[in-house]
């Protein structure tokens, strides 16, 4: 197939390469002219055969919004837009509704795999009509990992379902990482007992119940920097984890490990903790317990 | 009554004063001669009328152990020892068993109220035989707050029960403080909306569902330092919270807020977090997400 | 003053009584004619002196929306509406903006105190302009508890700030209740040690660090039903707790005890837990651990 | 090698098979004569060449204690005992000290892999002297999975270190399972959006960040019973999770996801929740909120 790809950052660039490696023709657009194949979205539309297929791979939120709105002006009835970014599933309803009156189809695709996707393939969760998904299968098959299709690809449901599944995937991911991290801290704290922390994680890669791809990545990280000396315990979050908890709240689903993972990240980014100042102040008030004075 | 009091620190000193104010005779011993009424425990024993009553108010653990062991050598059959410190309830079984062959009675007393006890009285939770508790009632009545006895004193059960109740009391206390602290952080973070954080807590002191003594203390702390500028978010913990969770684990009781409170304290004391380093390293491995480099 | 009061349910009815006891004239409207003083909102508007003041005390969400919209049609320039219900603070922005073009003022009031407010007074947190708050002070003074004004009333900030503070108040409240409840379960589980669970809570009412109004209510509940035999461990939640967590997520504030409290309520309402079925299934898969078979 | 194996339950039996498949001679003892190769431990000792090697694979606690004590009476200087069960690491210190005066060596082995170990091999974490570990390498090599030794085996440290690592492994495992389970519940709750829950988990097996062995097992479980209709959400715990949290408490390591996982299991086993009864009672007291009446 010949498709358009908007957004040639870390993810988009790799996806273009993987699609081309699979024999697809890809015309890429990025607002950075150095990496873009065409000058603008109008030129992208002009370069594609009809019906056009355009995969959007830009940051969620306003940037995705504006790309989709502009695509609505350069594409025509019968064309198809895929949002492969990390949009919230509720955005998909809005985007599909915006394109629908123009006869432009819409599919949302949750894409997992990070920088390893170029080599390993991307786990794909997609939402949309059966017809649109079938039309796109050659693209999905090129992007997904080798092996049985159903082990790296799923048509989750209508528009929005792909991003919903991806959101939950990321919520789980947050808690998985936190779980390994807690275990790491415990082993690291007891180096009087654990003489080989890296070796212990390494040995969990085969045969154990906790073996996983994240474990393998942790082993790689530890082999590069066994004491994590070069790194600060400062962790960003990019939205999906928060949305997962908001969805859980809306549906009365308890998610204690996912929320614990997010809160740990919030704390990791604080220079000092207002809440712990309050607790310190309280202990001082009732018990006369010394507080640690802030330095000037 | 005339009783002996071992340990004249922050708590013991205040308790001696409150007992004397109530008309009791108190002979105090402390290893700091400047505050001690007698030279040693033998002198303390010699100074007391028979049957002797000795209240121990020293740090839990080895110090309490050694004081009780030494009291076993200077006291006689029919005497009575009260441990009013923050000992773990399992220690009481040991201490009572140590004194029992000598005919020395044992009572454990959980004491709450901190530095305010001198003025307000102490909340008391005691464990021991009915006869021993009755014998000590004049002391308990002097220490406990004004008002109905049952609102500031309870005979919880056999030896150990007083400290058990105090342990749970402190576990609850940890979570209560954390609850107010989380609310404080949220209000403090949204000062664009909340124009008067201190005033908000102040206004909760009457009529609201969250009114409490801890809330009043938080108001006092905020009035002294409205931004907590002089204080670091660094919080110690003294044992009872951990024991509460260990008891919960032993009895399959879920204690999510109490454990969250303890973990928040642990994190508050870390210069950097090994677990969050691990999460940062993982994100870097799979997504190429930038890490915050440790400074030299 | 003479004010209108819309909504004469559990809260509104008590507030009308407390206002009347304080010498204010109150014309109440409720869609239940049996308790209403007037036939409809138009009649309410007609009954009030100008400038009119109308306090709205109806369920948050659509009902509050429709009452405020209708008030916009029956009130006039210079009149003033107060939303004293449990609306989300973001609703206040909408309601104020709806009334503003008509010259009708808007104040939001967070009201705490439950069914005890009639007797004890209500804790009040209000948002709005200084002029509007001053105008309403006689009403606020009648509703708030005896004692210094600032201990039961606060002007938190602009429109929305009152409900924001109330939202956080309720978030804290959730965690406080959960804290006592965890302590209760631990004491209740160890009745081999704790011979008097009710008596222990009772004794915490004076002198202790954990004394509070909620503790007093727990004592009352335990005295009525010491084993909670008549009650199921099934707990609703009414919105503010969830909103608090959503706000915390939006502002990167860690709220582990508040979220634990909400999740405990979610679980309490489940007949069976899908997540724990999944864990049971996993243990069966890797370890051959028996699962508990669902009954037919 | 020719080794003795005490305990031929689910795990021991499979291990005997795997060792024999690898060409080792195994004399097994179990108190169930139907599966035992010898009549008693004395007969086991008599059957083994000197220096004898005996692998103990029985339930942790009293049974392991008594087996090791009895082995102390039937083995001789220079013999070697391995505890491969799920003993707490502190037990290893005791067991090693018990055998040491008799000149009997001791090694602890954490063994992961469950019922799949027979086929896949077992992940092994061992503690003991270098000499003892080297002596046992043929056994370890037979038990561990195919592939590089260091990916399925680690010599963690001195006696106790193997079980310490296994304890942490299991703590992580608890949280990993809970993470997937929370995601499952969210997907399952929104079947209006997620039209293929099983298919979604299935599609995560390749390419995604959350791929793991546990995920594969969850897929198997869902394929067998897509709605978990035959299973109750009731989950046991076997000790290591609790010990992990106790160790975390002793070392001031925050473990919010591991503790959340344990507490979720505790709740899953309760017919009704005392703590949630207390919360329901509190809400009734302050707000007049209806409680769910217990049925007779």
Short mmCIF file of C-alpha atoms in Angstrom, two decimals, chain A residues 8-143:
data_model
loop_
_atom_site.label_atom_id
_atom_site.label_comp_id
_atom_site.label_asym_id
_atom_site.label_seq_id
_atom_site.Cartn_x
_atom_site.Cartn_y
_atom_site.Cartn_z
CA UNK A 8 8.27 11.63 12.05
CA UNK A 9 9.55 11.79 15.60
CA UNK A 10 11.05 8.87 17.52
CA UNK A 11 8.02 6.68 16.91
CA UNK A 12 6.87 7.88 13.48
CA UNK A 13 10.30 7.67 11.97
CA UNK A 14 10.75 4.07 13.08
CA UNK A 15 7.30 3.15 11.85
CA UNK A 16 8.03 4.62 8.43
CA UNK A 17 11.16 2.48 8.28
CA UNK A 18 9.34 -0.67 9.33
CA UNK A 19 6.56 -0.09 6.79
CA UNK A 20 9.06 0.54 4.00
CA UNK A 21 11.04 -2.56 4.99
CA UNK A 22 7.80 -4.49 4.51
CA UNK A 23 7.42 -3.13 0.99
CA UNK A 24 4.88 -0.39 1.60
CA UNK A 25 5.23 3.06 0.11
CA UNK A 26 5.19 5.76 2.77
CA UNK A 27 5.01 9.49 2.21
CA UNK A 28 5.92 11.16 5.49
CA UNK A 29 5.15 14.66 6.67
CA UNK A 30 6.71 16.41 9.64
CA UNK A 31 6.86 20.09 10.49
CA UNK A 32 10.62 19.62 10.58
CA UNK A 33 11.51 19.97 6.85
CA UNK A 34 14.76 18.08 7.35
CA UNK A 35 12.94 14.79 7.80
CA UNK A 36 9.73 15.49 5.87
CA UNK A 37 9.02 13.99 2.44
CA UNK A 38 6.56 16.73 1.51
CA UNK A 39 6.10 20.43 2.25
CA UNK A 40 2.72 20.35 3.96
CA UNK A 41 -0.44 18.33 4.48
CA UNK A 42 -1.89 19.53 1.19
CA UNK A 43 1.16 18.17 -0.59
CA UNK A 44 0.81 14.96 1.37
CA UNK A 45 -2.78 14.59 0.22
CA UNK A 46 -1.77 15.31 -3.36
CA UNK A 47 0.93 12.64 -3.23
CA UNK A 48 -1.37 9.82 -2.13
CA UNK A 49 -3.50 7.58 -4.32
CA UNK A 50 -7.25 7.64 -3.76
CA UNK A 51 -8.80 6.53 -1.46
CA UNK A 52 -6.09 8.05 0.71
CA UNK A 53 -4.91 6.56 4.00
CA UNK A 54 -3.15 8.85 6.49
CA UNK A 55 -1.63 7.64 9.76
CA UNK A 56 -1.24 10.39 12.36
CA UNK A 57 1.60 9.91 14.85
CA UNK A 58 1.94 13.20 16.72
CA UNK A 59 1.65 14.18 20.39
CA UNK A 60 -1.83 13.74 21.84
CA UNK A 61 -3.95 16.78 22.60
CA UNK A 62 -3.84 20.04 20.72
CA UNK A 63 -1.33 18.91 18.12
CA UNK A 64 -3.35 15.85 17.18
CA UNK A 65 -6.49 18.01 17.17
CA UNK A 66 -5.03 20.51 14.73
CA UNK A 67 -3.57 17.85 12.43
CA UNK A 68 -6.91 16.08 12.21
CA UNK A 69 -8.78 19.31 11.61
CA UNK A 70 -6.38 20.21 8.82
CA UNK A 71 -6.59 16.72 7.33
CA UNK A 72 -10.35 17.28 7.20
CA UNK A 73 -9.68 20.12 4.79
CA UNK A 74 -7.21 18.36 2.46
CA UNK A 75 -8.72 14.86 2.34
CA UNK A 76 -11.87 13.79 0.50
CA UNK A 77 -14.85 11.52 0.89
CA UNK A 78 -13.76 7.91 1.15
CA UNK A 79 -10.34 8.68 2.64
CA UNK A 80 -9.27 7.27 5.99
CA UNK A 81 -7.40 8.71 8.97
CA UNK A 82 -5.73 6.62 11.68
CA UNK A 83 -4.69 8.20 14.97
CA UNK A 84 -1.82 6.06 16.25
CA UNK A 85 -0.72 8.49 18.96
CA UNK A 86 -1.45 8.28 22.66
CA UNK A 87 -4.79 10.12 22.51
CA UNK A 88 -7.37 9.64 25.18
CA UNK A 89 -10.20 7.44 23.91
CA UNK A 90 -12.70 10.23 24.41
CA UNK A 91 -10.77 12.29 21.85
CA UNK A 92 -11.46 9.61 19.27
CA UNK A 93 -15.19 10.18 19.53
CA UNK A 94 -14.59 13.86 18.83
CA UNK A 95 -12.17 13.26 15.95
CA UNK A 96 -14.38 10.67 14.27
CA UNK A 97 -17.39 12.98 14.57
CA UNK A 98 -15.41 15.82 13.04
CA UNK A 99 -14.44 13.79 9.97
CA UNK A 100 -17.68 11.86 9.55
CA UNK A 101 -19.74 14.62 7.83
CA UNK A 102 -17.01 14.82 5.17
CA UNK A 103 -17.20 11.10 4.55
CA UNK A 104 -13.70 10.57 5.91
CA UNK A 105 -13.28 7.40 7.91
CA UNK A 106 -11.50 7.20 11.28
CA UNK A 107 -9.62 4.44 13.08
CA UNK A 108 -7.77 4.68 16.39
CA UNK A 109 -4.72 2.56 17.04
CA UNK A 110 -2.99 2.00 20.35
CA UNK A 111 0.64 1.26 19.59
CA UNK A 112 3.00 -0.35 22.11
CA UNK A 113 6.65 -1.24 21.82
CA UNK A 114 8.57 2.00 22.11
CA UNK A 115 11.93 2.28 20.41
CA UNK A 116 12.07 -1.49 20.03
CA UNK A 117 9.15 -1.57 17.65
CA UNK A 118 11.27 -1.01 14.55
CA UNK A 119 13.02 -4.31 15.18
CA UNK A 120 10.42 -6.32 17.15
CA UNK A 121 7.23 -4.96 15.69
CA UNK A 122 4.55 -3.03 17.53
CA UNK A 123 1.72 -4.44 19.60
CA UNK A 124 -1.43 -2.98 18.04
CA UNK A 125 -4.92 -2.43 19.52
CA UNK A 126 -7.32 -0.85 17.06
CA UNK A 127 -10.83 0.55 17.08
CA UNK A 128 -13.11 1.23 14.14
CA UNK A 129 -15.47 -0.38 11.64
CA UNK A 130 -14.79 -3.85 10.36
CA UNK A 131 -14.47 -2.54 6.81
CA UNK A 132 -11.90 0.08 7.73
CA UNK A 133 -9.85 -2.36 9.79
CA UNK A 134 -9.84 -4.89 6.93
CA UNK A 135 -8.69 -2.22 4.52
CA UNK A 136 -5.77 -1.42 6.82
CA UNK A 137 -4.71 -5.00 7.57
CA UNK A 138 -1.65 -4.90 5.25
CA UNK A 139 -0.39 -1.93 7.23
CA UNK A 140 -1.16 -3.52 10.58
CA UNK A 141 0.48 -6.76 9.48
CA UNK A 142 3.63 -4.88 8.56
CA UNK A 143 3.77 -3.02 11.86
#
